[in-house]
Every structure is written in structure tokens, then in C-alpha cells.
Coordinates of C-alpha atoms in Angstrom, one line a residue:
X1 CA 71.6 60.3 30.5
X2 CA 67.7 59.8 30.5
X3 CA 65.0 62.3 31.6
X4 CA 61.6 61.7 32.7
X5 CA 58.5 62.3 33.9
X6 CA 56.3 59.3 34.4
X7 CA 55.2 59.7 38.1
X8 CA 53.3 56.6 37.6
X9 CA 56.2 54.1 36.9
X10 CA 57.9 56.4 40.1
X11 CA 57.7 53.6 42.9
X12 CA 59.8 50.7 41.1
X13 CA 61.9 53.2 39.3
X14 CA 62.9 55.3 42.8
X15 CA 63.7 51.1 44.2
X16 CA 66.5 51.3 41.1
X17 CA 68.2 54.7 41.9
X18 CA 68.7 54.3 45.1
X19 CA 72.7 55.9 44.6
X20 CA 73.7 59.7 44.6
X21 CA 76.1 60.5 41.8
X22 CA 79.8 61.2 42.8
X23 CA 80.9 63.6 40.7
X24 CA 82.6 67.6 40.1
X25 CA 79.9 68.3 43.2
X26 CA 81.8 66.3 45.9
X27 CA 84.7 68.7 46.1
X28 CA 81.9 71.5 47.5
X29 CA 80.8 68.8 50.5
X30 CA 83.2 67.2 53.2
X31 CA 83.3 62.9 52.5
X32 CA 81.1 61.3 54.2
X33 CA 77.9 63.4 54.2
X34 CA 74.4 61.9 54.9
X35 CA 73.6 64.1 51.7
X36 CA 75.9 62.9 49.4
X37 CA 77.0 59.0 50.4
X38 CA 75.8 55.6 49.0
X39 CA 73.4 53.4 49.9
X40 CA 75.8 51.4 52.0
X41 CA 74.9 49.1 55.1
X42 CA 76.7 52.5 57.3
X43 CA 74.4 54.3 55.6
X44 CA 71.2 52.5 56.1
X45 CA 72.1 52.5 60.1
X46 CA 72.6 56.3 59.8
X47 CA 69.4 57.1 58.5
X48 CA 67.9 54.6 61.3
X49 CA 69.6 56.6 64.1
X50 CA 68.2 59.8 62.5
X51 CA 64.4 58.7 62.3
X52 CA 63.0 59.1 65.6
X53 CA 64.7 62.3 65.6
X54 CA 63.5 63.5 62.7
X55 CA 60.2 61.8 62.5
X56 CA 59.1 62.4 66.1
X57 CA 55.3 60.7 66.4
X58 CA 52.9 63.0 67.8
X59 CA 52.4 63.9 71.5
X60 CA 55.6 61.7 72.3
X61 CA 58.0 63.1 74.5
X62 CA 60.4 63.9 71.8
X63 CA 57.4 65.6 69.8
X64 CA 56.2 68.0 72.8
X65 CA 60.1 68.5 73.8
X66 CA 60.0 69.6 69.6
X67 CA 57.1 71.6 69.7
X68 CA 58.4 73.4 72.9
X69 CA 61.8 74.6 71.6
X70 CA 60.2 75.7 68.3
X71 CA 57.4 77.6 70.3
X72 CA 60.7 79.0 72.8
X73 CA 62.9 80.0 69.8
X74 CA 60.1 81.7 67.9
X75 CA 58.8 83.5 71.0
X76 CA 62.4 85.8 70.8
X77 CA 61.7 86.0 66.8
X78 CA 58.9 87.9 67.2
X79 CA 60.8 90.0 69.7
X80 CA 63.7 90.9 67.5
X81 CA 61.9 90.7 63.8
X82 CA 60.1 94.2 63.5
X83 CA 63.5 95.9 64.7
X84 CA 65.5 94.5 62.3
X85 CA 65.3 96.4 59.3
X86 CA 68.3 94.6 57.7
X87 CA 70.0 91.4 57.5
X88 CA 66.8 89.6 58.4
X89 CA 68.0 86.6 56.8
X90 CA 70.5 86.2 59.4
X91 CA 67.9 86.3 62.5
X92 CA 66.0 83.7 61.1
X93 CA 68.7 81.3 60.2
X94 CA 69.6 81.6 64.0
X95 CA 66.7 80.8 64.9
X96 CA 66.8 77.7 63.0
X97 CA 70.3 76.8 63.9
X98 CA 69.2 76.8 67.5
X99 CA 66.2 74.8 66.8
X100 CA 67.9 72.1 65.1
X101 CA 71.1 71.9 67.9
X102 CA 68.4 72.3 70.5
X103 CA 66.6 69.2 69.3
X104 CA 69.7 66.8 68.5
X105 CA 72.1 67.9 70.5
X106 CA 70.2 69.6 73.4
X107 CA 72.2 72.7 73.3
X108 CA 71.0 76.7 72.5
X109 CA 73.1 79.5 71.8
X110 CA 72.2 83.3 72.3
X111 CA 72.0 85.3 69.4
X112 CA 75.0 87.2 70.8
X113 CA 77.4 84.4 70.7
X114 CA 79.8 85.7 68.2
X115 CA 80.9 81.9 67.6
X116 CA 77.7 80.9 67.2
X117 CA 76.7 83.7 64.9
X118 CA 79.8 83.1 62.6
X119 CA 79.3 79.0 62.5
X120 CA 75.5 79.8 61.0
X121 CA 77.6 82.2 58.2
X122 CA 79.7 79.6 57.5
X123 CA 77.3 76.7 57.2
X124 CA 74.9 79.2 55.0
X125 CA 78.2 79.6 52.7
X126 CA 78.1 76.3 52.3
X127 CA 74.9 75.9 51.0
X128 CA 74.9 78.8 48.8
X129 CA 78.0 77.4 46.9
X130 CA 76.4 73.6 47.1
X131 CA 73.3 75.1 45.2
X132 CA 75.6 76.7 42.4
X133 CA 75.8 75.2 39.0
X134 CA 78.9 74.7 38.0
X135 CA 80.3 72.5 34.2
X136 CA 82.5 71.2 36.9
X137 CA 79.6 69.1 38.4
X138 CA 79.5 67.0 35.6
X139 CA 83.2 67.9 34.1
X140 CA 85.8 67.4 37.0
X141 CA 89.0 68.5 34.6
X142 CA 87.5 71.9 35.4
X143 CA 87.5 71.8 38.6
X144 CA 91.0 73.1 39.2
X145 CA 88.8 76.8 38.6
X146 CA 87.8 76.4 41.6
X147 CA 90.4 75.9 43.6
X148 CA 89.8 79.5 45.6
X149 CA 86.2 78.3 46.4
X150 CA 87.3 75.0 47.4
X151 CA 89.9 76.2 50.0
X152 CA 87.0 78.9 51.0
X153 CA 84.5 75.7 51.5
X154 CA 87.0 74.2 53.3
X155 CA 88.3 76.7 55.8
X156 CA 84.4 77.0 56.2
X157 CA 84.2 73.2 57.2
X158 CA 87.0 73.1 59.8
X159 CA 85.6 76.1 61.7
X160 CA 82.4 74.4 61.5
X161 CA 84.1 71.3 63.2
X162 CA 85.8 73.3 65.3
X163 CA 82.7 75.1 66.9
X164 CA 80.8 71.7 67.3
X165 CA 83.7 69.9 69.3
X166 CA 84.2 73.0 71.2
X167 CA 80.6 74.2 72.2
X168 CA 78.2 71.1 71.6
X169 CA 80.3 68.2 72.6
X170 CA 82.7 69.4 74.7
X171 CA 83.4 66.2 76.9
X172 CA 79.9 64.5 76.0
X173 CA 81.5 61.9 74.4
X174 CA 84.0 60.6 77.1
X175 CA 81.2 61.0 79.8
X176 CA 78.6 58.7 78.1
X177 CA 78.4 55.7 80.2
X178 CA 75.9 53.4 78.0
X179 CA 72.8 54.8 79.1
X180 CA 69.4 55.3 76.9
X181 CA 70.8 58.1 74.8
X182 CA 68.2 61.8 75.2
X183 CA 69.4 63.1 71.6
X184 CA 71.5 62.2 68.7
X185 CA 74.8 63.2 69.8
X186 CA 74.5 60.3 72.6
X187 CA 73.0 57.9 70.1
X188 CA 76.3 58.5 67.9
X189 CA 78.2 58.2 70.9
X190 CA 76.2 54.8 72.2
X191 CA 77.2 53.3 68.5
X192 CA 80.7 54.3 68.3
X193 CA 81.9 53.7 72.1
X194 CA 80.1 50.5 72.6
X195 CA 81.2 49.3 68.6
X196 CA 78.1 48.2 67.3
X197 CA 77.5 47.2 63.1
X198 CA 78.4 48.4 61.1
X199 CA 81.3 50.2 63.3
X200 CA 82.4 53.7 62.7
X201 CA 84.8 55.9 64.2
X202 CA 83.9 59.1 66.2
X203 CA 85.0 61.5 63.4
X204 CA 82.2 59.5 60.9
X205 CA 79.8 60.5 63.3
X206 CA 80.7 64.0 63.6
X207 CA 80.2 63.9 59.6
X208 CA 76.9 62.7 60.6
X209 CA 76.1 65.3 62.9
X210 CA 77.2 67.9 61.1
X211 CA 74.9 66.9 58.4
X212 CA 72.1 67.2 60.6
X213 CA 72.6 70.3 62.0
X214 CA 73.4 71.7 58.7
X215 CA 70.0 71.2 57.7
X216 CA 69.0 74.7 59.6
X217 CA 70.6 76.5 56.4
X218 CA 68.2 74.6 53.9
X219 CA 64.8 75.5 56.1
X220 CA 66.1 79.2 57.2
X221 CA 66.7 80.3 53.5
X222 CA 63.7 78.3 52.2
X223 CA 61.6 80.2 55.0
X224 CA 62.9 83.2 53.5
X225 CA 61.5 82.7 50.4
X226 CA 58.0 81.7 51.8
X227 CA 58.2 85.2 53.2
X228 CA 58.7 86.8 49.7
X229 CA 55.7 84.6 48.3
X230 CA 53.0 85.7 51.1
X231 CA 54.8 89.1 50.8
X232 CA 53.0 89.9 47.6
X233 CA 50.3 87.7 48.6
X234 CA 47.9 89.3 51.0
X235 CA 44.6 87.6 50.6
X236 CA 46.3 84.0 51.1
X237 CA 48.0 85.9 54.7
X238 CA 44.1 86.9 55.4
X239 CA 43.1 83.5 55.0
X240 CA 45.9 82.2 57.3
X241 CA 45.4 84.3 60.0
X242 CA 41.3 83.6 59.2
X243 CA 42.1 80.1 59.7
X244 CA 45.1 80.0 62.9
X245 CA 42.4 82.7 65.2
X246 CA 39.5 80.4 64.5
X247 CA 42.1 77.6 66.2
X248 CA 43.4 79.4 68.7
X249 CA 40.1 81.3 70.3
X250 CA 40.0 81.0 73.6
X251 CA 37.2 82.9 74.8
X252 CA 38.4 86.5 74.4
X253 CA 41.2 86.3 74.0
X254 CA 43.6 84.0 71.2
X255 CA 46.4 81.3 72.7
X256 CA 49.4 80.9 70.9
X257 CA 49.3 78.6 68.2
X258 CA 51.8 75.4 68.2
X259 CA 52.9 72.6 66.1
X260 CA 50.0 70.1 67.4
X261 CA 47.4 72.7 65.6
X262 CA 49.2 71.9 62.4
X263 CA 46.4 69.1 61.9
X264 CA 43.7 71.9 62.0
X265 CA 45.5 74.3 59.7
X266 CA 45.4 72.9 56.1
X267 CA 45.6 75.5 54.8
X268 CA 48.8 77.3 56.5
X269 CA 50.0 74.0 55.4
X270 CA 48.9 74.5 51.7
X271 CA 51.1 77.5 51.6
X272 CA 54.2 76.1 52.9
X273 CA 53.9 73.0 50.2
X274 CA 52.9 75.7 47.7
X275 CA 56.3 77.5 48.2
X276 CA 58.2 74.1 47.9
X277 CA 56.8 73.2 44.9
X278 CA 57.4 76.9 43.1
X279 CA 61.5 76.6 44.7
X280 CA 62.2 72.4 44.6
X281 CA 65.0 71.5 42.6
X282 CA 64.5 71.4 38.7
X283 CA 66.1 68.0 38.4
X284 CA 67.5 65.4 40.8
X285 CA 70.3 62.7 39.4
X286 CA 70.4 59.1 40.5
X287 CA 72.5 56.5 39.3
X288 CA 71.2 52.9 38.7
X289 CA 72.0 50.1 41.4
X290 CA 71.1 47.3 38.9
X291 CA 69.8 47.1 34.8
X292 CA 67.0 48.0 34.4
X293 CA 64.3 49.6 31.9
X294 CA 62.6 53.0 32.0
X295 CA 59.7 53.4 29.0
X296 CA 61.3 50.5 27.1
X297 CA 64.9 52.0 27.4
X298 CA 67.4 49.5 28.7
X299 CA 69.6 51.4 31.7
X300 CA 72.4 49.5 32.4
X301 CA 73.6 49.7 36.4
X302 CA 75.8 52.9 37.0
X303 CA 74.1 54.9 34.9
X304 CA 73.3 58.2 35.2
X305 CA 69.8 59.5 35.0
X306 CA 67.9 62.8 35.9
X307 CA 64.6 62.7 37.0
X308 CA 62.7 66.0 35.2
X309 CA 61.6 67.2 39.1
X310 CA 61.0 70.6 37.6
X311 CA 57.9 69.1 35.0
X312 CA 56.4 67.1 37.9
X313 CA 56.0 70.6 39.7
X314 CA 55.0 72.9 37.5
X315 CA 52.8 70.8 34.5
X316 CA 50.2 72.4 33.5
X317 CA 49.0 68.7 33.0
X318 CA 49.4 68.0 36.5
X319 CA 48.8 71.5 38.1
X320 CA 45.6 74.3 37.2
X321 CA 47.7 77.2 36.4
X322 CA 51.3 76.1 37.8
X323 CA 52.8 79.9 37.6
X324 CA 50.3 81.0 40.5
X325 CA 50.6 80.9 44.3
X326 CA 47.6 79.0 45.5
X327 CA 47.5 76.8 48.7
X328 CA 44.1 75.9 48.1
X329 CA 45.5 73.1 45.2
X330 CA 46.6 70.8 48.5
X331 CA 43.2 71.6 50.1
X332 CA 40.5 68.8 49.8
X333 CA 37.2 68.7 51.8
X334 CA 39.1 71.0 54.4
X335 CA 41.6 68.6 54.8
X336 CA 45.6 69.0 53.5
X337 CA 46.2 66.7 50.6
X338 CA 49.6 66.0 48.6
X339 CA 49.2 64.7 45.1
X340 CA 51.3 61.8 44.4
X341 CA 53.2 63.3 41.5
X342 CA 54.5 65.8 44.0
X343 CA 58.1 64.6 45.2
X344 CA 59.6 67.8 46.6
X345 CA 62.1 65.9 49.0
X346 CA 62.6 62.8 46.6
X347 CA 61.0 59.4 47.3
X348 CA 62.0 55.9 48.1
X349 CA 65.1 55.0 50.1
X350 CA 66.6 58.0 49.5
X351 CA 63.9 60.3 50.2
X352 CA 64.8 63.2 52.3
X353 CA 65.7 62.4 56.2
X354 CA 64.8 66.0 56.9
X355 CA 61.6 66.4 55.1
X356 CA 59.4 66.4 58.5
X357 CA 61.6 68.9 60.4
X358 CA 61.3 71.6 57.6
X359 CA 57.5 71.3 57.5
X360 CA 57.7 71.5 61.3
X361 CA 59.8 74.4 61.7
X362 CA 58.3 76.2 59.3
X363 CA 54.9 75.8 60.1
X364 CA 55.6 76.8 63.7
X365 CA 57.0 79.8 62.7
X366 CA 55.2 80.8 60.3
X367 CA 51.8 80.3 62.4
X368 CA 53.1 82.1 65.0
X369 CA 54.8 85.0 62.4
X370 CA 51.2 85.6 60.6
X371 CA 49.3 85.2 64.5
X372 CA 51.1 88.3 65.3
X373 CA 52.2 90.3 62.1
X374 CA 51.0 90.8 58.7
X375 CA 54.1 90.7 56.5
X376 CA 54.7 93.8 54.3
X377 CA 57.0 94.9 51.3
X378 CA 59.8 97.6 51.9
X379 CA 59.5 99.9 49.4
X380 CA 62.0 99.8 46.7
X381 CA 62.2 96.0 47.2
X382 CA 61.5 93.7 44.2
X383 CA 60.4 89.7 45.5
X384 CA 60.7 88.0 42.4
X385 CA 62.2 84.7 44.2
X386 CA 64.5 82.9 42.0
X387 CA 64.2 79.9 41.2
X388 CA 66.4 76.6 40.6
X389 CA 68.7 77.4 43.5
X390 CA 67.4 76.6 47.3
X391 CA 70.0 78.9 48.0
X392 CA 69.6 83.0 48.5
X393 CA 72.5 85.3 48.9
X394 CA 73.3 86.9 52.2
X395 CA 71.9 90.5 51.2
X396 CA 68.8 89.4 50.5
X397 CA 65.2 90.0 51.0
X398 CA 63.8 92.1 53.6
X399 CA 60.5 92.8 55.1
X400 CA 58.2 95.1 57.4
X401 CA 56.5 93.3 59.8
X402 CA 53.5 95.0 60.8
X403 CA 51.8 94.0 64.0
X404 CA 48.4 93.1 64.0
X405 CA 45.8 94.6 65.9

């Protein structure tokens, strides 16, 4: 094993990890995952189906048809949020769940829909357990200790399957007739039905799909936390709200403010990076697709390494006090400003596919949360959000939402 921390050697040595390690964590995920696969030819061409879909290029169709259905879905947020006094967790990951199947698979579910309520509980399971540290990651003779969770996970998995053949494909699949596919599903179904390379069966792509829409869990409970940060930050919600109303002014009255502003909002945008970099994973592992050398240590391929994500976040060589919430450290000359150092969704070939749709969805909704409400702490609630885990438990934070005059 090797750790470090040398941000500037990053670009060559993210070209030599370019492979996910299999190990004790596998048995949490179903085979096949986006997530969790090699760098194999299948899944080069799965990332390329994903990227207009995930990186939609401004004021193209796909981006307005984005920025609508986030704008939609958040418009019955603000309906429900100052009413629900519990189990707020759960109204946002919906919202997220029907953003995401909205935009790949052109599909939304009422909050009602008992099976669509208990397919966002399952997929939120999921993740929890994922984000667990376990020996058994890294010592698979233990993993028979986990059987129970396993056959929980799994149970989890099928229902999953179940709800997505049921209620978002239905007979998509055997009615696609070869035309320009609108949304993912129909891209998966153009590759399978018409066999292009590399070929894959219809229940790889489903893997794939899942995977996707999955990623609603990761950005729901991340925007959770968010929340707890601004919670007990109420100057840096001033200044948010200081900055979306002198967007949005429209005379005498305020529009509502949508994805597109994001460009004029650098510092709404400063707060969402500042959350990722006080929650991003401590360490990410990679294993070595060919020998190479890291500081003068030879790595031979297959290796397994951990890159020290946790130092590259929180430094105090790299960050002016690291412990503190302040968006302004990705504010430059008014403009939004990443540091290089600053890998929050990994970098290189394997960099995140989903990177863009949680800095969309969460600016969107957050804009739009802030425009309307100033977010206040219940009394009796502590918001220390943990840290080393994207994951939150179920019973988790709540919050008042008071409205804004």
C-alpha cells in the first residue's frame, strides 16, 4: 500500500490508476456497476453513452429540458418543506430520485407512489451500507459476518430491479424501433437491440441504468448535509440570498432563479464546493494498470495504492484555516475558482461520471431553497455533520424553514 499527497505529480499518476479495487466491498454492490467495474473497452463505451447526459452543454436542448425538470421538481419542494417537520431527508431524496429518472429515463413519480417511495428507501439503504467501513473490505475471510447484510443488500437490489422494469421501462425496450434515442434508456436500448461494440446484453444495461439512477441517493443525502452546514451558518445564507436577488431583480418584483444563473452566482457555488470538500471521501484506492514509480518508489502493476484525498482537502498547507466553512476560498475576482489540488470527484479516466449533475441539482435547489426560506435549527438538534461517510442515517437531520419576507 502507498499513500500520498503530491497533487503536482496527480495528472500522470491518475493515467496509472485508472482500475477500482475488487475486494471485501463488491459483495455490498450488484456486478457490473458503473461504480465499481474496470477500465474495460464495455466500460469506456458506458461512460460515452452517459456523457451527453450527464454533461449537458449549456442552453442545448437537453440542458433547458434539465434546468426545467429541476426548476418543476423544486417548485413542489418548497410546497411540501416547511410542513414537514420530520423525515425531511426523505422529501428531498424524492425529489432527487425524480430528477434523475426524469432526465434519463423521461419518467416522474408522485410523492404518493408507495412503490416509488419504497425504491428511494431501498436505493438509500444501499448507499448507507456502501459507505460503511467494514475489515471485510480489505479482509474477505470475514465477510461471512455479514451475511445478514448481504441478503438485506440484496433483497434491496431485486426490488430495485423490479420497480425499474415495472414502472420505467415497461415495454420501452421492445418498442424501440432504431430511432435517435431522447434519453438513456433508448440509448441502452439502441446499443443492445441493434448489437453494436462492444455488445452487451439487456440485463448489463439495466446494471447501467441502475447505476445512474442511483446517483439520486449520493446528491439527496450530500444536500442534506449542505443544509446542516448553512444551518449554523447564517451570514454565508445572507450573502447567498444578497447575491441570487441581485440576479433575479426584475423590476419590483424577483423571478425565480434557475440553473443558467449558476454562472452569476459564484458564490452559491463556493458554498456547495465548500460542503464537498469538508464531506469528500478521506481516501480513494486505485490499483496500478502498469509499473510504475510514485516519489522514487517502484509500484509494480496490480498494486494497491490510496491516494490521502482527506490531506488534499483539509491542509492547512493548501487551505487558510481548513476546519472553517468559507465559500469565499473558491471566489476569485467575483468569479468561482477550483484549486487544482482539489479532486472531490477523482480525476483522470475515472473521474466521477456524475460530478456535473450533483453541482446542478444542488445548485438549483439550493438557489431556489435560500430565494424563498432562510434555513433554521430545531431546537434540541445538534448539526455536527459527520464526516468520512457520504452516507447519513435515515433519522437524521431536520430543519425549520422559515419563509422570507
Amino acid at each position: 500500500m502507498v499513500q500520498f499527497v503530491a497533487f503536482g505529480m496527480l495528472s500522470r499518476i491518475l493515467q496509472s490508476f485508472t482500475v477500482k479495487p475488487v475486494n471485501g466491498t463488491c459483495y455490498k454492490v450488484p456486478v457490473g456497476t458503473l461504480a465499481f467495474c474496470n477500465w474495460s473497452k464495455m466500460q469506456r463505451t458506458r461512460r460515452e453513452m452517459l456523457r451527453a447526459h450527464t454533461f449537458p452543454r449549456a442552453f442545448t436542448n437537453k440542458f433547458v429540458a434539465l434546468e426545467d425538470l429541476i426548476s418543476s421538481e423544486t417548485e413542489k419542494l418548497l410546497v411540501k418543506l416547511p410542513s414537514y417537520a420530520l423525515n425531511q431527508k426523505s422529501l428531498i431524496l424524492q425529489t432527487c430520485a425524480n430528477i434523475f429518472i426524469g432526465h434519463f429515463c423521461s419518467k416522474i413519480f408522485s410523492h404518493h407512489d408507495p412503490d416509488f417511495i419504497k425504491m428511494v428507501e431501498n436505493f438509500d439503504e444501499i448507499f448507507y451500507e456502501v459507505n460503511q467501513g467494514y475489515a471485510a473490505d480489505f479482509l474477505p475471510f470475514l465477510l461471512p459476518f455479514h451475511y445478514k447484510n448481504f441478503t438485506k443488500m440484496n433483497s434491496h437490489a431485486h426490488e430495485i430491479r423490479s420497480f425499474i422494469e415495472t414502472h420505467i421501462i415497461q415495454k420501452r425496450y421492445d418498442k424501440f424501433q432504431g430511432k435517435e434515442p431522447e434519453d438513456f434508456v433508448e440509448c441502452l436500448a439502441k446499443h443492445v437491440k441493434e448489437c453494436e461494440e462492444p455488445k452487451f446484453d439487456w440485463n448489463t444495461a439495466l446494471f447501467a441504468l441502475e447505476d445512474i439512477i442511483g446517483g439520486h441517493s449520493a446528491v439527496g443525502n450530500f444536500f442534506v448535509k449542505l443544509l446542516a452546514y448553512l444551518v449554523n451558518e447564517p451570514e454565508v445564507q445572507r450573502k447567498i440570498q444578497m447575491e441570487i436577488d441581485s440576479v433575479t431583480e426584475d423590476g419590483r418584483s424577483f423571478r425565480p432563479v434557475k440553473l443558467s444563473d449558476r454562472s452569476k452566482c459564484p458564490y452559491t457555488e463556493g458554498a456547495i464546493f465548500e460542503a464537498i470538500r469538508l464531506i469528500s471521501s478521506p481516501i480513494v484506492p486505485r490499483v496500478a494498470n502498469q509499473d510504475t514509480t510514485i516519489n522514487g518508489f517502484k509500484i509494480k502493476k496490480d498494486s494497491l495504492i490510496f491516494l490521502n484525498n482527506y490531506d488534499l482537502s483539509m491542509s492547512e498547507e493548501l487551505w487558510d484555516n481548513p476546519d472553517r466553512f468559507k465559500p469565499e476560498r473558491f471566489v476569485v475576482d467575483n468569479q468561482f475558482m477550483k484549486p487544482e489540488h482539489f479532486l472531490p470527484f477523482g480525476g483522470g479516466r475515472r473521474s466521477c461520471m456524475g460530478y456535473k449533475m450533483v453541482q446542478f441539482v444542488a445548485f438549483g435547489m439550493l438557489s431556489r431553497i435560500l430565494q424563498s426560506f432562510t434555513v433554521k435549527p430545531v431546537n434540541g438538534t445538534c448539526y455536527k455533520v459527520p464526516v468520512g461517510s457520504l452516507a447519513l442515517s435515515k433519522d437524521t437531520f431536520v430543519f425549520k424553514f422559515e419563509k422570507r419576507m
